[in-house]
PDB file of C-alpha atoms in Angstrom:
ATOM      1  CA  UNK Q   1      71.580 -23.854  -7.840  1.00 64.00           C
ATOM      2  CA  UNK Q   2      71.596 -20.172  -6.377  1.00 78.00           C
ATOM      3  CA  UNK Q   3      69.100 -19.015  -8.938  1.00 93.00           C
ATOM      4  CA  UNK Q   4      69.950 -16.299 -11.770  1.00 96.00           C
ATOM      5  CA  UNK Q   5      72.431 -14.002  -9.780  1.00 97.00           C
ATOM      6  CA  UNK Q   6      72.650  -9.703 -11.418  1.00 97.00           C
ATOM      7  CA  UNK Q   7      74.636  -7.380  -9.589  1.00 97.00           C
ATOM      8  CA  UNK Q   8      74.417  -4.952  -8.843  1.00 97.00           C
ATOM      9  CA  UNK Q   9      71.783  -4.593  -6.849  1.00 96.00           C
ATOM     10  CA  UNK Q  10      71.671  -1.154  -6.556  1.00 97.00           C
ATOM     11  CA  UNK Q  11      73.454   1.113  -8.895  1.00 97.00           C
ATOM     12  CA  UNK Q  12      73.319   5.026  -8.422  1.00 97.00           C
ATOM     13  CA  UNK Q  13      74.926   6.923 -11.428  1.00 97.00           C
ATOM     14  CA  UNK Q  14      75.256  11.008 -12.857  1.00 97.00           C
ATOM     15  CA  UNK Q  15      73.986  11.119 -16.186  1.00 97.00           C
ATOM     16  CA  UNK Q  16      76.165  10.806 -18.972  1.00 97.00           C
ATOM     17  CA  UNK Q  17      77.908   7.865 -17.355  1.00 97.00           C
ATOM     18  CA  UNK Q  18      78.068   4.606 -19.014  1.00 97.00           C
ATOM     19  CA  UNK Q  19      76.198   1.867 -16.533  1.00 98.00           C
ATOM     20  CA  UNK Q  20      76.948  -2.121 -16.950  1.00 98.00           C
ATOM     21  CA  UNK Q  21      74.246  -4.699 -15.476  1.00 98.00           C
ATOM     22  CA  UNK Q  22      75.164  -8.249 -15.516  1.00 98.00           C
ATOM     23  CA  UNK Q  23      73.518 -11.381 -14.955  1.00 98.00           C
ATOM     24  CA  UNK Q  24      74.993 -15.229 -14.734  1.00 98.00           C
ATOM     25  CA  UNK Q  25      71.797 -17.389 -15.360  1.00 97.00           C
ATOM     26  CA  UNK Q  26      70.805 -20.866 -13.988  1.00 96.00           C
ATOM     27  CA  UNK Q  27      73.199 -23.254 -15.491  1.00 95.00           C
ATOM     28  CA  UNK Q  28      71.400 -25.338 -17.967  1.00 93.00           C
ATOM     29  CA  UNK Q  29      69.187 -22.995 -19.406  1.00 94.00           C
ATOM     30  CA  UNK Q  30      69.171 -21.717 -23.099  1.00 92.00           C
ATOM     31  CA  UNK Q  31      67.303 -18.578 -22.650  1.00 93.00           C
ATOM     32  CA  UNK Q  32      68.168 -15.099 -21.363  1.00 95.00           C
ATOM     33  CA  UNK Q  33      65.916 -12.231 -21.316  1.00 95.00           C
ATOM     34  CA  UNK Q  34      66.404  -9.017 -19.662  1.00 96.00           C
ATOM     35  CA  UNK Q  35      63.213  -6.731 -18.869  1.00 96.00           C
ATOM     36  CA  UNK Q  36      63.245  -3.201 -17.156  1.00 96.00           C
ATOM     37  CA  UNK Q  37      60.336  -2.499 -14.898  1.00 95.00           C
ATOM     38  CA  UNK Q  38      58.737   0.534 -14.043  1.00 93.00           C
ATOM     39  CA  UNK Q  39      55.790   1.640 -11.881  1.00 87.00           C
ATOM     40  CA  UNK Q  40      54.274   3.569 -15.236  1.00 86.00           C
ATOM     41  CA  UNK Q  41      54.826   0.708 -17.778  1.00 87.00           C
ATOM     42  CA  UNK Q  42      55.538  -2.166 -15.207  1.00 88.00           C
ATOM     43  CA  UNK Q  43      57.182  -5.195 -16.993  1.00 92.00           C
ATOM     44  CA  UNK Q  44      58.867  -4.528 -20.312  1.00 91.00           C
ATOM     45  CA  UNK Q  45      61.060  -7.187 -22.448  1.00 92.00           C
ATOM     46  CA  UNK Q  46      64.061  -5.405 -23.712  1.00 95.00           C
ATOM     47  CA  UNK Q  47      66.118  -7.841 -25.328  1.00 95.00           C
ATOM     48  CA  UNK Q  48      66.211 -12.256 -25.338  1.00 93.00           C
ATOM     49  CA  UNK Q  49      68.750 -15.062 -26.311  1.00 95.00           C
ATOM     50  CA  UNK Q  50      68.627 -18.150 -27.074  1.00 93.00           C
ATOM     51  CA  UNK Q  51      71.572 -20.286 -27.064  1.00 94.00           C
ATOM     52  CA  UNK Q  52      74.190 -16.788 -26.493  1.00 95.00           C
ATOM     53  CA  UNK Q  53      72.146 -15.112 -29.386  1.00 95.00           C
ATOM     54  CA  UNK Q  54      70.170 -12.348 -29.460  1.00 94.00           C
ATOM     55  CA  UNK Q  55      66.926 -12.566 -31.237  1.00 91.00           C
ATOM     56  CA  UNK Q  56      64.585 -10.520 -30.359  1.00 89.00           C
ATOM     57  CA  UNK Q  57      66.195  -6.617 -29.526  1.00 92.00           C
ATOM     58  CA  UNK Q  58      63.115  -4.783 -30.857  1.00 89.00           C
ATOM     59  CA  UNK Q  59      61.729  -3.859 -26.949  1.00 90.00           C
ATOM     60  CA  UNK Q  60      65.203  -2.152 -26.431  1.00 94.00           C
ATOM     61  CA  UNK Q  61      64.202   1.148 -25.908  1.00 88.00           C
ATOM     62  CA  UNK Q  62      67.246   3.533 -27.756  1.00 87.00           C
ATOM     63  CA  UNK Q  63      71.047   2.475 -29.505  1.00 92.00           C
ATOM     64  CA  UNK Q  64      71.912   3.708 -25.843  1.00 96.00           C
ATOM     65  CA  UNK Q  65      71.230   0.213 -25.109  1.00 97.00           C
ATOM     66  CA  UNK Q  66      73.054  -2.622 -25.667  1.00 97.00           C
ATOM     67  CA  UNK Q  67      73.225  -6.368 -24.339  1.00 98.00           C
ATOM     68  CA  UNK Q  68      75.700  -8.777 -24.987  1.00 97.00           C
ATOM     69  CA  UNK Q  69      76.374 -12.894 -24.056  1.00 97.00           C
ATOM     70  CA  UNK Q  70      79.566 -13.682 -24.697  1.00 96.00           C
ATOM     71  CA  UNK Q  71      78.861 -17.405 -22.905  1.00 95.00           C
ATOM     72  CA  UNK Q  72      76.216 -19.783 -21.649  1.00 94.00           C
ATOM     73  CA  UNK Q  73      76.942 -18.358 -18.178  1.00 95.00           C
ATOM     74  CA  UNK Q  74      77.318 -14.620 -18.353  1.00 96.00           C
ATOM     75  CA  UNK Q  75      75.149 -11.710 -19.706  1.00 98.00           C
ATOM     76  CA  UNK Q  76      76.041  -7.868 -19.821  1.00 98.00           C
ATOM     77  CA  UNK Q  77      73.449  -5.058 -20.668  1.00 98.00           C
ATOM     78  CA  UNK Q  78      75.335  -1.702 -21.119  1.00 98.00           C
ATOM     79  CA  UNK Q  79      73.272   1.976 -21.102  1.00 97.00           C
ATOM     80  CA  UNK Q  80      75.624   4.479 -22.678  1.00 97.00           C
ATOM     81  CA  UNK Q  81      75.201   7.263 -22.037  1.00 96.00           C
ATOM     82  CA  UNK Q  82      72.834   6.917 -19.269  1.00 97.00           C
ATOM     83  CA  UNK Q  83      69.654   8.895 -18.742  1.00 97.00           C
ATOM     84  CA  UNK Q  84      67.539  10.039 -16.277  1.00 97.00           C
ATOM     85  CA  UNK Q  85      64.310   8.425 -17.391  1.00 95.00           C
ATOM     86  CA  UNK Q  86      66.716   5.432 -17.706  1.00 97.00           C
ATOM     87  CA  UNK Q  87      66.136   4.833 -13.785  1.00 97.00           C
ATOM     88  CA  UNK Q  88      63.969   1.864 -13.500  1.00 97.00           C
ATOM     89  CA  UNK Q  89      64.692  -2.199 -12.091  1.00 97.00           C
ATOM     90  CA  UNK Q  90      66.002  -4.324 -14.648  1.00 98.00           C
ATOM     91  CA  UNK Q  91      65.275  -7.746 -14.318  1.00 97.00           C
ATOM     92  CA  UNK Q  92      67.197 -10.609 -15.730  1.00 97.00           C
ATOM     93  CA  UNK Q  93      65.193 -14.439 -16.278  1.00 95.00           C
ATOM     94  CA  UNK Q  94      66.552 -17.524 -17.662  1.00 94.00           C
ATOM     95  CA  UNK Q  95      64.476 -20.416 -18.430  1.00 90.00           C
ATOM     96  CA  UNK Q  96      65.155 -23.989 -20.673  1.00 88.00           C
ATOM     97  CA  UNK Q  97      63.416 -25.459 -23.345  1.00 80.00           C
ATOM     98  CA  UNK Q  98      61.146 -27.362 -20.930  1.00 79.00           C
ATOM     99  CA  UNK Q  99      61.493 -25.166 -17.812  1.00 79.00           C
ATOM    100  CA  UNK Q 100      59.482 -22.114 -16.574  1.00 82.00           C
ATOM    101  CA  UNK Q 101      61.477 -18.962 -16.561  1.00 88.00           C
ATOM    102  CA  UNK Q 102      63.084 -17.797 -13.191  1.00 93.00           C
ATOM    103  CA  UNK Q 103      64.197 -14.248 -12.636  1.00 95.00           C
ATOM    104  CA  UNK Q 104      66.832 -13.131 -10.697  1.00 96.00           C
ATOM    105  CA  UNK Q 105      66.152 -10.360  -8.051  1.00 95.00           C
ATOM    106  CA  UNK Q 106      67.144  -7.572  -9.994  1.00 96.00           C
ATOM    107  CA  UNK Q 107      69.410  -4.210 -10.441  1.00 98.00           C
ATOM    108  CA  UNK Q 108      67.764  -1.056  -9.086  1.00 97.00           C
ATOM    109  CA  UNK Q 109      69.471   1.753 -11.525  1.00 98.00           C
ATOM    110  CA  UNK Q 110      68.763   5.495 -10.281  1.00 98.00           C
ATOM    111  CA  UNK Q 111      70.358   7.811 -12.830  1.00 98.00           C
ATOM    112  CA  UNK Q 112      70.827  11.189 -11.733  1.00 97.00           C
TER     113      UNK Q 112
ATOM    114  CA  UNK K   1      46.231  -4.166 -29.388  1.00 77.00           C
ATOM    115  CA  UNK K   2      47.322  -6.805 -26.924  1.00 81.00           C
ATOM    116  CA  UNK K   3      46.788  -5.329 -23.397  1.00 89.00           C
ATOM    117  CA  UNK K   4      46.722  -7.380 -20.117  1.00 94.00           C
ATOM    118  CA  UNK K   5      44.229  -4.731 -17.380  1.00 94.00           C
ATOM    119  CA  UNK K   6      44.330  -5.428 -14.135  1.00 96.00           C
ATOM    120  CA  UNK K   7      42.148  -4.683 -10.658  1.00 96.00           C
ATOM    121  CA  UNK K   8      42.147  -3.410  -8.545  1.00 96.00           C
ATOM    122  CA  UNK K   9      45.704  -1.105  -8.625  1.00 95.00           C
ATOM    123  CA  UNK K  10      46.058  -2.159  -4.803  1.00 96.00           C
ATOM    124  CA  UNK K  11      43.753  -3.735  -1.878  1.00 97.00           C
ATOM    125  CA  UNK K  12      44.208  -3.841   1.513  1.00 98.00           C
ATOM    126  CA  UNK K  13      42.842  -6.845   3.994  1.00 97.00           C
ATOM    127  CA  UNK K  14      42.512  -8.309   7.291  1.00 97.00           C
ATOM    128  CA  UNK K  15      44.825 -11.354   7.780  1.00 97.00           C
ATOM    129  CA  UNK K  16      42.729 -14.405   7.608  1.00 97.00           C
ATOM    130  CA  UNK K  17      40.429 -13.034   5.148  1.00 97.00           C
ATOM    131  CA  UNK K  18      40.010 -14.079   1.338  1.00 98.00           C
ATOM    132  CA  UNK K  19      40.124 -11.670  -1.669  1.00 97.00           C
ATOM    133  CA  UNK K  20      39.782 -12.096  -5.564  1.00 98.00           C
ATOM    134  CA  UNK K  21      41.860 -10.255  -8.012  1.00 98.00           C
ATOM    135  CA  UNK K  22      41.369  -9.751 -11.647  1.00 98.00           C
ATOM    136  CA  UNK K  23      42.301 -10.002 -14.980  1.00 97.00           C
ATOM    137  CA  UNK K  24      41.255  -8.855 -18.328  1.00 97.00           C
ATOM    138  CA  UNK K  25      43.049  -9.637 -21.472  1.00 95.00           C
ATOM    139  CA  UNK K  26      42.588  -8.648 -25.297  1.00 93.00           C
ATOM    140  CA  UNK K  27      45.757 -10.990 -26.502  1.00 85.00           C
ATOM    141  CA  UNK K  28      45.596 -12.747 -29.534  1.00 84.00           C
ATOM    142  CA  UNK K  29      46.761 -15.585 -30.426  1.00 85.00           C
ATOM    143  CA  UNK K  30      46.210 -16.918 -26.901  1.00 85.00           C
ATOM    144  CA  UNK K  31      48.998 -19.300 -25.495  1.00 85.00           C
ATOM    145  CA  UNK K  32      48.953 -19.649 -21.947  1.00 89.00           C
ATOM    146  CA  UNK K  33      47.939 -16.987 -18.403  1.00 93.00           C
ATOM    147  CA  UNK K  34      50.234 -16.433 -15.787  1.00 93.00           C
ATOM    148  CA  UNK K  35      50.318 -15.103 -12.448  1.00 96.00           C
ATOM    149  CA  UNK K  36      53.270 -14.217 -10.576  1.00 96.00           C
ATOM    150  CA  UNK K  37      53.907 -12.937  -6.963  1.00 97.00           C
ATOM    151  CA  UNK K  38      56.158 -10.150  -6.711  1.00 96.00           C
ATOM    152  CA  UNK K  39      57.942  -9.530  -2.982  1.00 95.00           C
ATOM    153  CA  UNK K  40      59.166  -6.167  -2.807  1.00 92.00           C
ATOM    154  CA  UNK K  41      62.591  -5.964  -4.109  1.00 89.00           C
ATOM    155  CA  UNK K  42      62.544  -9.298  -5.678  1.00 92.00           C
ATOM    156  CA  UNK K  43      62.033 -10.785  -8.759  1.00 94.00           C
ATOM    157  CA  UNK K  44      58.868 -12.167 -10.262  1.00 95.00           C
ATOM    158  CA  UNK K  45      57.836 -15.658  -9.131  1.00 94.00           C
ATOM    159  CA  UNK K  46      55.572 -17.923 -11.361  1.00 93.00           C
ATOM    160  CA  UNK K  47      52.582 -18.707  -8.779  1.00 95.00           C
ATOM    161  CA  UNK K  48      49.897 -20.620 -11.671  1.00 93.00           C
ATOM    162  CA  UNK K  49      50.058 -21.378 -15.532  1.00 91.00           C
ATOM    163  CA  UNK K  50      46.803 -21.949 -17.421  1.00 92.00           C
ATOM    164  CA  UNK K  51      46.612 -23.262 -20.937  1.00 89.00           C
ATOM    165  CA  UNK K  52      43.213 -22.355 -22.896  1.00 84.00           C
ATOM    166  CA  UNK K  53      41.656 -25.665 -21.760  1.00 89.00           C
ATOM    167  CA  UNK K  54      42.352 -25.295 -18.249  1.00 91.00           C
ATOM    168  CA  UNK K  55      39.044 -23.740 -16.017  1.00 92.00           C
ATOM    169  CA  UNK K  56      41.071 -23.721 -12.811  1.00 95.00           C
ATOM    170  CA  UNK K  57      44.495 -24.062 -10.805  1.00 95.00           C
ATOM    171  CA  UNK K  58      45.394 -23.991  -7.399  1.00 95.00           C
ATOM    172  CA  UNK K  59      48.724 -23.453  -5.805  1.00 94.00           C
ATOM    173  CA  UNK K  60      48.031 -23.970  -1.960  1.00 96.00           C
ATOM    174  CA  UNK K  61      45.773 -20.862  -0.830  1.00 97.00           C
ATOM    175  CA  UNK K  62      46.309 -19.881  -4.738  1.00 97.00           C
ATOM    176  CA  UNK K  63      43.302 -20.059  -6.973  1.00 97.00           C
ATOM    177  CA  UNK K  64      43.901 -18.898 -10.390  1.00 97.00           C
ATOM    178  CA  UNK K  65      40.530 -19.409 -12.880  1.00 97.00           C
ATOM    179  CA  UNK K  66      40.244 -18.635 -16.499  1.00 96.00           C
ATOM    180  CA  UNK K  67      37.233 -18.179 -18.835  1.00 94.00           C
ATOM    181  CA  UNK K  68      39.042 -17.986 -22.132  1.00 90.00           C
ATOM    182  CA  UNK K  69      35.756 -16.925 -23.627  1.00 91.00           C
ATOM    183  CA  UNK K  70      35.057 -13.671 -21.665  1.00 94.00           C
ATOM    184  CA  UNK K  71      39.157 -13.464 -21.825  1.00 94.00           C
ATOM    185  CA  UNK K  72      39.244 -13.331 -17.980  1.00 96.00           C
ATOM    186  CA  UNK K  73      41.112 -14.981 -15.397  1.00 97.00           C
ATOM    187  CA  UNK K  74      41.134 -14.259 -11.574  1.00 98.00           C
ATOM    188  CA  UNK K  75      43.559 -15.006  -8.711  1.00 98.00           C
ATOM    189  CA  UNK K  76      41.853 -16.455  -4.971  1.00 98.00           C
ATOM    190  CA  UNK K  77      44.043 -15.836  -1.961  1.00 98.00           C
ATOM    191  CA  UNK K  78      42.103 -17.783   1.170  1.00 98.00           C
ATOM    192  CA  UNK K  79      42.753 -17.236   4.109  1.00 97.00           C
ATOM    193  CA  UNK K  80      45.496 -14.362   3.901  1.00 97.00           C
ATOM    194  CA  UNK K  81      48.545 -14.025   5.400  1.00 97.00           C
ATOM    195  CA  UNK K  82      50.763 -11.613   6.109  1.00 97.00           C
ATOM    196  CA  UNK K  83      53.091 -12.910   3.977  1.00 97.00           C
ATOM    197  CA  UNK K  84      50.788 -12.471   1.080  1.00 97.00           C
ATOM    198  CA  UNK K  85      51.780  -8.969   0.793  1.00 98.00           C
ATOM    199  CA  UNK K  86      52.963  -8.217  -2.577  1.00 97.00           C
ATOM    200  CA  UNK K  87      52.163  -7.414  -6.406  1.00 97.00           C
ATOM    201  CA  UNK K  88      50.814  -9.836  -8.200  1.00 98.00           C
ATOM    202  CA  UNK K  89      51.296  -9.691 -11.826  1.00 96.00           C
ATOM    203  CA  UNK K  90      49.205 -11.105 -14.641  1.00 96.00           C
ATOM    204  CA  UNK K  91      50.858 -12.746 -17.655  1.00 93.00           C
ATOM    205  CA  UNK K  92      49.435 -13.479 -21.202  1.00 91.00           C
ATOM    206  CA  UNK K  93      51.448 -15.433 -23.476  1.00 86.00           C
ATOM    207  CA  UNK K  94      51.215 -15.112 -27.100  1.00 82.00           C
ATOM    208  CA  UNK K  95      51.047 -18.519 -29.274  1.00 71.00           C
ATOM    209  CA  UNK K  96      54.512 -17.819 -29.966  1.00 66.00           C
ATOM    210  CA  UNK K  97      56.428 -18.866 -26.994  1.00 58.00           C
ATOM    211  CA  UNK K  98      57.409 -17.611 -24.001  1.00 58.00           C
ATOM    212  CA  UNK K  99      59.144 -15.199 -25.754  1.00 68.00           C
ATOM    213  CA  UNK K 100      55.996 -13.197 -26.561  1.00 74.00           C
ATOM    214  CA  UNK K 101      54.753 -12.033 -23.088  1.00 83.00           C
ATOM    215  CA  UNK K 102      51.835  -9.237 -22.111  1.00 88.00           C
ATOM    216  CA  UNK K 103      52.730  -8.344 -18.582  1.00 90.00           C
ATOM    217  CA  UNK K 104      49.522  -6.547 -16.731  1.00 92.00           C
ATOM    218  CA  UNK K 105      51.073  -3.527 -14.120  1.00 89.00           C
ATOM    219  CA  UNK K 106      49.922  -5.909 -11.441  1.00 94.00           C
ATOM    220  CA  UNK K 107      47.744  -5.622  -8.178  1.00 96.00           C
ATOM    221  CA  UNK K 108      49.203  -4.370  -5.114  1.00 96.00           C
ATOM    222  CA  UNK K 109      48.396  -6.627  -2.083  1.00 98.00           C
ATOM    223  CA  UNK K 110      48.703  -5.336   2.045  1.00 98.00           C
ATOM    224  CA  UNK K 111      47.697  -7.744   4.249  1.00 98.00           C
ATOM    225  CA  UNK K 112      46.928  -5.839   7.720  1.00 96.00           C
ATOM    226  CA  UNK K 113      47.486  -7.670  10.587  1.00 95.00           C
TER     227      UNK K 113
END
């Protein structure tokens, strides 16, 4: 397995302008979390699934946020509109029931 | 409030020599400490796990120890390598699944040649 693949990598945007990350887990596992990391707050859960739904949105940060998983093998999270202080890494992970979590190496989002 | 401290923020060392970094952690209900190594530009990687029974762990040069009384646990590197370099994060879960993580902002590791 090629580990959990996001792409970007690097995304450089103008503010105001809607930004899509994406992630395709490892297949097999049931839970998708995305985090956003920072060198002031370092690691930070935004949102997890389990199973395609969300339950647990209360780290993401504004309604500019949103994150979606329309299938077992595909995850979106969508800043609109995009800020500034919105730069950051943003880290997707999957992990099963009886797994440890693996995260993939990240989207590098520089809003200016 | 749950809070995961780490230190130091960054150390540098020779390459061949040890080092000890630490964690402090006011996380309740306790589940489980991680650490993860962090290579620049990648992704976390899960190093050690410790339940609340387990004293010790080791992961090659990788020593991870936990008193769950004084709510401590430290990472070992012997015998550094350049390779070493990185952040290495410390993880507390909460007894509510993996879900419920309290990342520390990590230690910043140069190993000099």
């Amino acid at each position: 397995d090629a580990g959990v693949i996001q792409s970007p990598r690097h995304e450089v945007t103008e503010m105001g302008q809607e930004v899509t990350l994406r992630c395709k887990p490892i297949s097999g596992h049931d839970y998708l979390f995305w985090y956003r990391q920072t060198m002031m707050r370092g690691l930070e859960l935004l949102i997890y699934f389990n199973n395609n739904v969300p339950i647990d949105d209360s780290g993401m940060p504004e309604d500019r946020f949103s994150a979606k998983m329309p299938n077992a093998s595909f995850s979106t999270l969508k800043i609109q509109p995009s800020e500034p202080r919105d730069s950051a890494v943003y880290f997707c992970a999957s992990k099963g029931s009886l797994t440890e979590a693996f995260f993939g190496q990240g989207t590098r989002l520089t809003v200016v | 409030k749950n809070q995961v401290e780490q230190s130091p923020q960054s150390l540098i060392i020779l390459e061949g020599k040890n080092c000890t970094l630490q964690c402090n952690y006011t996380v309740s209900p306790f589940s489980n400490l991680r650490w993860y190594k962090q290579d620049t530009g990648r992704g976390p990687v899960s190093l050690t796990i410790m339940t609340f029974s387990e004293n010790t762990k080791s992961n090659g040069r990788y020593t991870a120890t936990l008193d769950a009384d004084t709510k401590q646990s430290s990472l070992h590197i012997t015998a550094s390598q350049l390779s070493d370099s990185a952040s290495y994060i410390c993880v507390v879960s909460l007894n509510t699944g993996f879900q419920k993580l309290v990342f520390g902002t990590g230690t910043r590791l140069l190993v000099s040649p």
